[in-house]
Short mmCIF file of C-alpha atoms and ligand atoms in Angstrom, two decimals:
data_model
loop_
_atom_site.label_atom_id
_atom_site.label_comp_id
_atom_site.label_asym_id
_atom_site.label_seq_id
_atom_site.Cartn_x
_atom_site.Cartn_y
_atom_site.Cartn_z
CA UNK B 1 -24.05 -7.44 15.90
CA UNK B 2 -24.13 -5.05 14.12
CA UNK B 3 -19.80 -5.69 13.67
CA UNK B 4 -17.50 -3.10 12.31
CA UNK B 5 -14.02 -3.18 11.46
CA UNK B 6 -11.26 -1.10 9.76
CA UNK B 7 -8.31 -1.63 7.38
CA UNK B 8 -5.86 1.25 7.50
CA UNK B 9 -4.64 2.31 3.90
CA UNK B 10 -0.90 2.12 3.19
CA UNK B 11 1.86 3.80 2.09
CA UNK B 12 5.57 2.01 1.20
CA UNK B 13 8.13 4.00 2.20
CA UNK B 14 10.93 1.85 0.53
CA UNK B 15 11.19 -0.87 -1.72
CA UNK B 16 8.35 -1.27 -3.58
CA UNK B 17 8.75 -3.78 -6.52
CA UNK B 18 11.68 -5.29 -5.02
CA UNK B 19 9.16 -6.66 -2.75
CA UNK B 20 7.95 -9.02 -5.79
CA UNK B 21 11.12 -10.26 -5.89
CA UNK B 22 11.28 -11.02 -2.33
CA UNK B 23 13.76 -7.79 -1.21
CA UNK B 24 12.62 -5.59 1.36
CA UNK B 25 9.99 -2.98 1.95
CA UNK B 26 9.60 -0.83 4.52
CA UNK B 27 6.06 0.25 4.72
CA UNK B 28 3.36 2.36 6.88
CA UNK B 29 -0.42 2.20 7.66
CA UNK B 30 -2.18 5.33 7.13
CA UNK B 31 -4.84 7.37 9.02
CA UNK B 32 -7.40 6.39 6.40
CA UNK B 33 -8.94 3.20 5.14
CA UNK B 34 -11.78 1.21 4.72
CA UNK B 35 -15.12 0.67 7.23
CA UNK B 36 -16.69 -2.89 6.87
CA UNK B 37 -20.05 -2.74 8.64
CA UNK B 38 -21.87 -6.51 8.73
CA UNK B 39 -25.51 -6.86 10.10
CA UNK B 40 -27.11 -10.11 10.96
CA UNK B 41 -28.95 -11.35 7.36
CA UNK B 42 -30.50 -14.63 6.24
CA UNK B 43 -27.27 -15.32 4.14
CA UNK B 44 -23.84 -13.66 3.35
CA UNK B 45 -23.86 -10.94 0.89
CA UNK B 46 -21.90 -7.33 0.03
CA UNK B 47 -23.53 -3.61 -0.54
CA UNK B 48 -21.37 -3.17 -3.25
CA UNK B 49 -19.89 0.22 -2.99
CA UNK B 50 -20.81 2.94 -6.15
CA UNK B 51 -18.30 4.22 -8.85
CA UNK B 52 -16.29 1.19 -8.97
CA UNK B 53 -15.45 0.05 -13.03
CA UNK B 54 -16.77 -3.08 -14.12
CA UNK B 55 -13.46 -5.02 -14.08
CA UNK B 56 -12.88 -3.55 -10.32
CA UNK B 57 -16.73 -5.01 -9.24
CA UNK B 58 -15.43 -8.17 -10.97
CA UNK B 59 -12.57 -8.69 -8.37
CA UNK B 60 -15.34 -7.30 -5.83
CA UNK B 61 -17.30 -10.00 -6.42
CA UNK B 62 -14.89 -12.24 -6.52
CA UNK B 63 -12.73 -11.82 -3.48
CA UNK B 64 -16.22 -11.56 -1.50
CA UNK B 65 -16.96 -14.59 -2.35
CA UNK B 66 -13.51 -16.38 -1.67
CA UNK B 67 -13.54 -14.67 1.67
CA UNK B 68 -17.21 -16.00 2.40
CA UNK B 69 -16.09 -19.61 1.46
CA UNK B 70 -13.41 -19.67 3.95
CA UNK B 71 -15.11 -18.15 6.97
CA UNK B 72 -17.54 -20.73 6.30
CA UNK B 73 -20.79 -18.65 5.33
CA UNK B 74 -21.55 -16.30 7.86
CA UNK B 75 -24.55 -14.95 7.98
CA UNK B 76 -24.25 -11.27 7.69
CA UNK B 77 -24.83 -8.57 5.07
CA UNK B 78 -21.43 -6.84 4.47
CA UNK B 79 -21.45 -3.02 3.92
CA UNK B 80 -17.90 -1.08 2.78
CA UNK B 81 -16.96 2.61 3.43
CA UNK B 82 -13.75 3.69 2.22
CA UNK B 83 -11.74 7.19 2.39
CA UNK B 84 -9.01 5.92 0.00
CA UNK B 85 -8.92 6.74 -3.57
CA UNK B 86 -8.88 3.77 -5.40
CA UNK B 87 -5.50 2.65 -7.57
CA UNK B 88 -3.45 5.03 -6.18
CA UNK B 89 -0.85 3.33 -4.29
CA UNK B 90 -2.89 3.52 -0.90
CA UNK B 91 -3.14 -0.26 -0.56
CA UNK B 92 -7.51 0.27 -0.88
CA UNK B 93 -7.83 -3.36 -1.76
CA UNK B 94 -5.86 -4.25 1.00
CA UNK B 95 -7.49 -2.27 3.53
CA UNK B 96 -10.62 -3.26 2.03
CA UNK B 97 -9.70 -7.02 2.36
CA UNK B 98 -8.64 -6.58 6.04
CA UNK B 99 -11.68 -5.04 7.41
CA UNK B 100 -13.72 -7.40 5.21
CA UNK B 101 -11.78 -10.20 6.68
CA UNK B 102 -11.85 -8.88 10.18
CA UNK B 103 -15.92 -9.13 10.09
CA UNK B 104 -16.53 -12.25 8.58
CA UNK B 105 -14.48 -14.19 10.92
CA UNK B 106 -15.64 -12.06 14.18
CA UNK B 107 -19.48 -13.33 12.89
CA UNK B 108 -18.29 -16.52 11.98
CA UNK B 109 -16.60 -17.01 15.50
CA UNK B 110 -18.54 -14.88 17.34
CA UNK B 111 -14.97 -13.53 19.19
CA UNK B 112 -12.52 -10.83 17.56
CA UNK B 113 -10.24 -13.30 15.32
CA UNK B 114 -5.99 -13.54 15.46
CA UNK B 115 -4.26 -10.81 13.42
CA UNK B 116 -2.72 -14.01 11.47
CA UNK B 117 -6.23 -14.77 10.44
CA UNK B 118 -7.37 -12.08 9.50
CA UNK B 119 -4.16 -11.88 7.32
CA UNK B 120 -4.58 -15.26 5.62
CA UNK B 121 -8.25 -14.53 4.62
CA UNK B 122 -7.05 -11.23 3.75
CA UNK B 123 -4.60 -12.80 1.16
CA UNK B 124 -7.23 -14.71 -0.58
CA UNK B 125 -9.03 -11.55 -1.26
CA UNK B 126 -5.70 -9.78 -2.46
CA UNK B 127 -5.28 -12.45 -4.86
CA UNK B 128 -8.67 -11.74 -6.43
CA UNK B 129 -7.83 -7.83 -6.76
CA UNK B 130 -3.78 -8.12 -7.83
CA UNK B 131 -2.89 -11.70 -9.08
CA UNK B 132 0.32 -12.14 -7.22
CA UNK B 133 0.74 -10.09 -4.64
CA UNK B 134 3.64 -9.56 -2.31
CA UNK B 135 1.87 -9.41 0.25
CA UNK B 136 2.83 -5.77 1.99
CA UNK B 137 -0.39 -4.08 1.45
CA UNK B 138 -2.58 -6.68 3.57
CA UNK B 139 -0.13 -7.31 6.01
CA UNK B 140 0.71 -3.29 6.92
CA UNK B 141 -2.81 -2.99 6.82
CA UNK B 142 -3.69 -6.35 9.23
CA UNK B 143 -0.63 -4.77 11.48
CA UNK B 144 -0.84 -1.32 11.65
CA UNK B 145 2.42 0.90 12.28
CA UNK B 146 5.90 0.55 10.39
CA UNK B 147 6.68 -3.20 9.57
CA UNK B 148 9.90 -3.92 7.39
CA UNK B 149 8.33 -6.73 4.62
CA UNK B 150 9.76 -9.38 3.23
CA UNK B 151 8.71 -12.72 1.97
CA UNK B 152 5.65 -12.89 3.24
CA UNK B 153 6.81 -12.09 7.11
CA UNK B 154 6.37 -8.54 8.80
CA UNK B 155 9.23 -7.16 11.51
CA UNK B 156 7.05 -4.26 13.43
CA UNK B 157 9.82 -1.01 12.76
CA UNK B 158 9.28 1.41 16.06
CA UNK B 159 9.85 4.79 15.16
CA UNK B 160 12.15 7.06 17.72
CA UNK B 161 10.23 10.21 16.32
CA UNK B 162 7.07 10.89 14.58
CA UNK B 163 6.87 10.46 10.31
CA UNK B 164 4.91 13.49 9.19
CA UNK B 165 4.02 12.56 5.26
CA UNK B 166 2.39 14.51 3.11
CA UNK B 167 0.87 12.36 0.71
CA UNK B 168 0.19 13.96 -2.97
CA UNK B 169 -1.99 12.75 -5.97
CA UNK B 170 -0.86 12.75 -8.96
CA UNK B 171 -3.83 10.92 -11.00
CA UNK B 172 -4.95 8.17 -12.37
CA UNK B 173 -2.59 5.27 -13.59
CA UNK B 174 -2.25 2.06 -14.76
CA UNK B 175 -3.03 -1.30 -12.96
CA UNK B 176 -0.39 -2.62 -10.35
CA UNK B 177 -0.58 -5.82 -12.52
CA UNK B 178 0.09 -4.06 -15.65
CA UNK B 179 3.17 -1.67 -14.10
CA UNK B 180 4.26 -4.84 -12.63
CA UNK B 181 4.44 -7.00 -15.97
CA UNK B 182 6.09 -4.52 -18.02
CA UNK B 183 8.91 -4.84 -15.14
CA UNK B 184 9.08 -8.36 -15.32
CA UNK B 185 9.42 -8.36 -19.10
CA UNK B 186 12.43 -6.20 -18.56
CA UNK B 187 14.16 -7.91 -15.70
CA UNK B 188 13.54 -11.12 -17.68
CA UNK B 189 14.97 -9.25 -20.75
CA UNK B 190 18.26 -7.59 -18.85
CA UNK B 191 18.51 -9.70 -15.91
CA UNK B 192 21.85 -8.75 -14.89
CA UNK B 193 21.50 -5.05 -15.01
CA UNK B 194 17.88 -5.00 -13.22
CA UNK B 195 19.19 -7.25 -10.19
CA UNK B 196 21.64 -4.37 -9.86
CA UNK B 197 19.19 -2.45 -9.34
CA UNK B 198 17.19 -4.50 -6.88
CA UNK B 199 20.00 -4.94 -5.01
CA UNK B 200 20.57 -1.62 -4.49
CA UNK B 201 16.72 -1.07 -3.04
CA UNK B 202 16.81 -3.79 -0.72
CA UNK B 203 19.97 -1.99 0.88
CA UNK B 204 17.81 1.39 1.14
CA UNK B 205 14.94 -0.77 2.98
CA UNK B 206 17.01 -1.59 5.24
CA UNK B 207 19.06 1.43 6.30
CA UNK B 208 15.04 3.59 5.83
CA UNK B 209 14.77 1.33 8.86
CA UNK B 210 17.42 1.59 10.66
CA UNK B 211 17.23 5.59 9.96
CA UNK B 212 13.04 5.28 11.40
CA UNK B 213 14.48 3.25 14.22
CA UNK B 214 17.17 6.59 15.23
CA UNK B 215 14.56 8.87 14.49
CA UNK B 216 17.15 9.99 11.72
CA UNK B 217 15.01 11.99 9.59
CA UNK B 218 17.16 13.76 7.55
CA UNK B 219 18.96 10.10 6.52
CA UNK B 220 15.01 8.46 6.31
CA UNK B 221 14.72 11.93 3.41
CA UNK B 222 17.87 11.33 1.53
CA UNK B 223 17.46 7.66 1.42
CA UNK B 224 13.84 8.45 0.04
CA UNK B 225 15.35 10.36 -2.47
CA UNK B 226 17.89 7.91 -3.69
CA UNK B 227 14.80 5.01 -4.11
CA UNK B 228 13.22 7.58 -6.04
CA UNK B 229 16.12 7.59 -8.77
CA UNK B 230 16.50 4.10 -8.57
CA UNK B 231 12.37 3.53 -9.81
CA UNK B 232 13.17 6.03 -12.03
CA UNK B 233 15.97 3.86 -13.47
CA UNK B 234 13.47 0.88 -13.43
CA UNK B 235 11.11 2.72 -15.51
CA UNK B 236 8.68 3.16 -12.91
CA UNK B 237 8.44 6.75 -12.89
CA UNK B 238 6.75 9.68 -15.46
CA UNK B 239 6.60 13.31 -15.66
CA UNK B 240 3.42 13.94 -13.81
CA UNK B 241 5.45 12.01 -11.08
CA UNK B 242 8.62 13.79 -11.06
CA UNK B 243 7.22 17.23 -11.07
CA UNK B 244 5.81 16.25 -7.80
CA UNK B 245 8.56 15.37 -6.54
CA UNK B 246 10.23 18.27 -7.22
CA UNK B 247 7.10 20.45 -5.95
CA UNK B 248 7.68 19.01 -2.53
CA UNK B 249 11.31 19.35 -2.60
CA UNK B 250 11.04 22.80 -2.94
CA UNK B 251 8.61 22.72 -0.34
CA UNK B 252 11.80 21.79 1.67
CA UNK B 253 10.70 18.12 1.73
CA UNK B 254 13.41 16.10 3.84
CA UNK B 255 12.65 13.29 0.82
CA UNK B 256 10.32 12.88 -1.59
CA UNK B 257 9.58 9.73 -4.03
CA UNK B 258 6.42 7.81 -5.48
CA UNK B 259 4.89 4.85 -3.85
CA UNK B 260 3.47 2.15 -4.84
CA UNK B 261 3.65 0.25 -8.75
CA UNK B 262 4.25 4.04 -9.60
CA UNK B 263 4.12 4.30 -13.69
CA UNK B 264 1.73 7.23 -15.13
CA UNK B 265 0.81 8.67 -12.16
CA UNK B 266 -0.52 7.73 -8.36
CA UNK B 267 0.57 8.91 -5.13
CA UNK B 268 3.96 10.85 -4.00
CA UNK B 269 5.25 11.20 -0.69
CA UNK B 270 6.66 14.30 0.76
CA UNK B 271 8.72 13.77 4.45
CA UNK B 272 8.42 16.55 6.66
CA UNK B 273 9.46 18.03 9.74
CA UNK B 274 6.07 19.96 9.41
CA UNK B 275 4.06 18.68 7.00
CA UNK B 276 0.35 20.78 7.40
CA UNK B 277 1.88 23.66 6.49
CA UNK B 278 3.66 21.92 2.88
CA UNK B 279 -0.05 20.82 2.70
CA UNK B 280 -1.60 24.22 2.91
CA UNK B 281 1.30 25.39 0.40
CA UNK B 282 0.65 22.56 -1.95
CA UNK B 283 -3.43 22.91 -1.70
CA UNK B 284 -2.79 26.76 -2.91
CA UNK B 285 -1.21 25.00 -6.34
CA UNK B 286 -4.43 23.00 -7.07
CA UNK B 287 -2.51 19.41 -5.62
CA UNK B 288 -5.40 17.34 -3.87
CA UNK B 289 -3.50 15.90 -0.85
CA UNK B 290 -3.44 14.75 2.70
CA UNK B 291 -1.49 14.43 5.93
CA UNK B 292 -0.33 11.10 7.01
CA UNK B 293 1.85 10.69 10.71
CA UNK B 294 3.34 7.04 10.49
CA UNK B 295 4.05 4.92 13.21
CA UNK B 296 1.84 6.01 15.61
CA UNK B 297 -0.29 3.45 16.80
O1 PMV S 1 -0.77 -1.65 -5.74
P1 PMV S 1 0.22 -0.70 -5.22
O2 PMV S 1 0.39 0.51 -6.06
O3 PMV S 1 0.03 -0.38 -3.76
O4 PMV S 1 1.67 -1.42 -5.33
C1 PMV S 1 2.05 -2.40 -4.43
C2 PMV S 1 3.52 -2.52 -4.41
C3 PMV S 1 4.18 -3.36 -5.49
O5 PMV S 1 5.46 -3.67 -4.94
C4 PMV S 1 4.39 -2.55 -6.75
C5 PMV S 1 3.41 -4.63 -5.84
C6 PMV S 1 3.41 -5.70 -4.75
O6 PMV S 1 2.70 -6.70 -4.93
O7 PMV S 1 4.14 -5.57 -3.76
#
């Protein structure tokens, strides 16, 4: 004491939504995240962290409390820091759940706890924030690096070369859970047509890694670029997003596409060979964004 731990933020590269259907995704932790910082305390409780809605405390709340159950009551007071911008498509509740996670059982044990621990608490608290979730947002975050997701079990992707993203934001959207729902109603409505699709993505997950594996980052671009028309297809895409797109395309992006539930807005990614300098470039057009390299460790 006092413990501190981080969740990495994430980005999927390929195959979000498929995911939910239990297809593919090949997905990266990012350079930022969330801090959890526990002190000792007469009985668990959480700082809670300003600017959060009221339905967003809610789940807060919530998932803190599911998360102190199951660690057995530690007894620390739980403080959060976070870089990520929340409901973007940076995985912040999964980070957040992660590093959460990782203190509660370190106090509660008193040693740092398994990686499959801290991903089965983490869970819990993911349930709290998104309903059903697949999963990949935890589990990149509880792993670190590339892992190729699916069904609940994470293959670690090693990457010949470094990933240089530039990661754009777009603004605000609408909840995963909502994004999500509308898709379901869809591929409930036109199942034929939307497995089709599906099917299609899980392909592209797995030649992304295949393509990270080579280093093959012209192939990791186009195939990028292809998922991107196949959300857009799905309905998961908007014009705020697709002018982004095209921004860093003509930034001489190797791919560009959104990640995440996607909708009316978010987070796009931009691959390239250098990506500070599309970052300075996209800065000068009033685009808040950052640089991401994935894979490293
Ligand atoms: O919450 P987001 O924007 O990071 O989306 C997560 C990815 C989805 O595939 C859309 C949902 C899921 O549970 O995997």
């Amino acid at each position: 004491m006092p413990l501190s731990a981080f969740g990495p933020g994430k980005v999927i590269l390929l195959g979000e939504h498929g995911v939910v259907y239990g297809h593919p995704a090949l997905a990266g932790a990012i350079s930022l995240g969330v801090t959890a910082r526990a002190v000792q305390s007469d009985a668990p409780s959480l700082d809670m962290p300003e600017g959060l809605t009221a339905p967003q405390l809610d789940a807060l709340e919530r998932a803190f409390a599911v998360a102190v159950r199951r660690a057995k009551y530690p007894k620390v007071a739980v403080e959060l820091l976070s870089e990520l911008p929340l409901s973007m498509g940076l995985g912040s509740s999964g980070a957040l759940s992660v590093a959460t996670a990782r203190v509660l059982l370190h106090a509660a044990r008193g040693a740092a706890p398994a990686v499959r621990d801290v991903e089965a608490l983490a869970l819990e608290m993911e349930k709290e924030f998104h309903g059903t979730p697949s999963g990949v947002d935890h589990t990149t975050s509880a792993r670190g690096g590339l892992v190729l997701f699916q069904k609940g079990r994470a293959v670690a992707v090693k990457s010949a070369r470094p990933i240089g993203m530039v990661v754009a934001l777009v603004g605000p959207r609408a909840s995963t859970k909502l994004t999500v729902g509308a898709l379901r109603d869809r591929t409930k409505r036109w199942p034929k047509r939307y497995r089709r699709l599906f099917e299609h993505i899980a392909v592209l997950g797995r030649e992304g890694a295949a393509a990270v594996r080579k280093g093959g980052l012209g192939a990791l671009g186009d195939i990028m670029n292809v998922n991107q028309g196949l959300l857009a297809s799905l309905g998961l895409s908007s014009p705020p997003i697709e002018d982004m797109v095209y921004r860093l395309r003509g930034l001489g992006a190797l791919g560009a596409k959104l990640t995440g539930a996607g909708g009316d807005g978010g987070a796009v990614l931009g691959l390239f060979e250098e990506p500070s300098r599309s970052a300075v470039a996209l800065r000068r057009q009033g685009v808040e964004c950052f640089v991401t390299e994935l894979g490293a460790d």
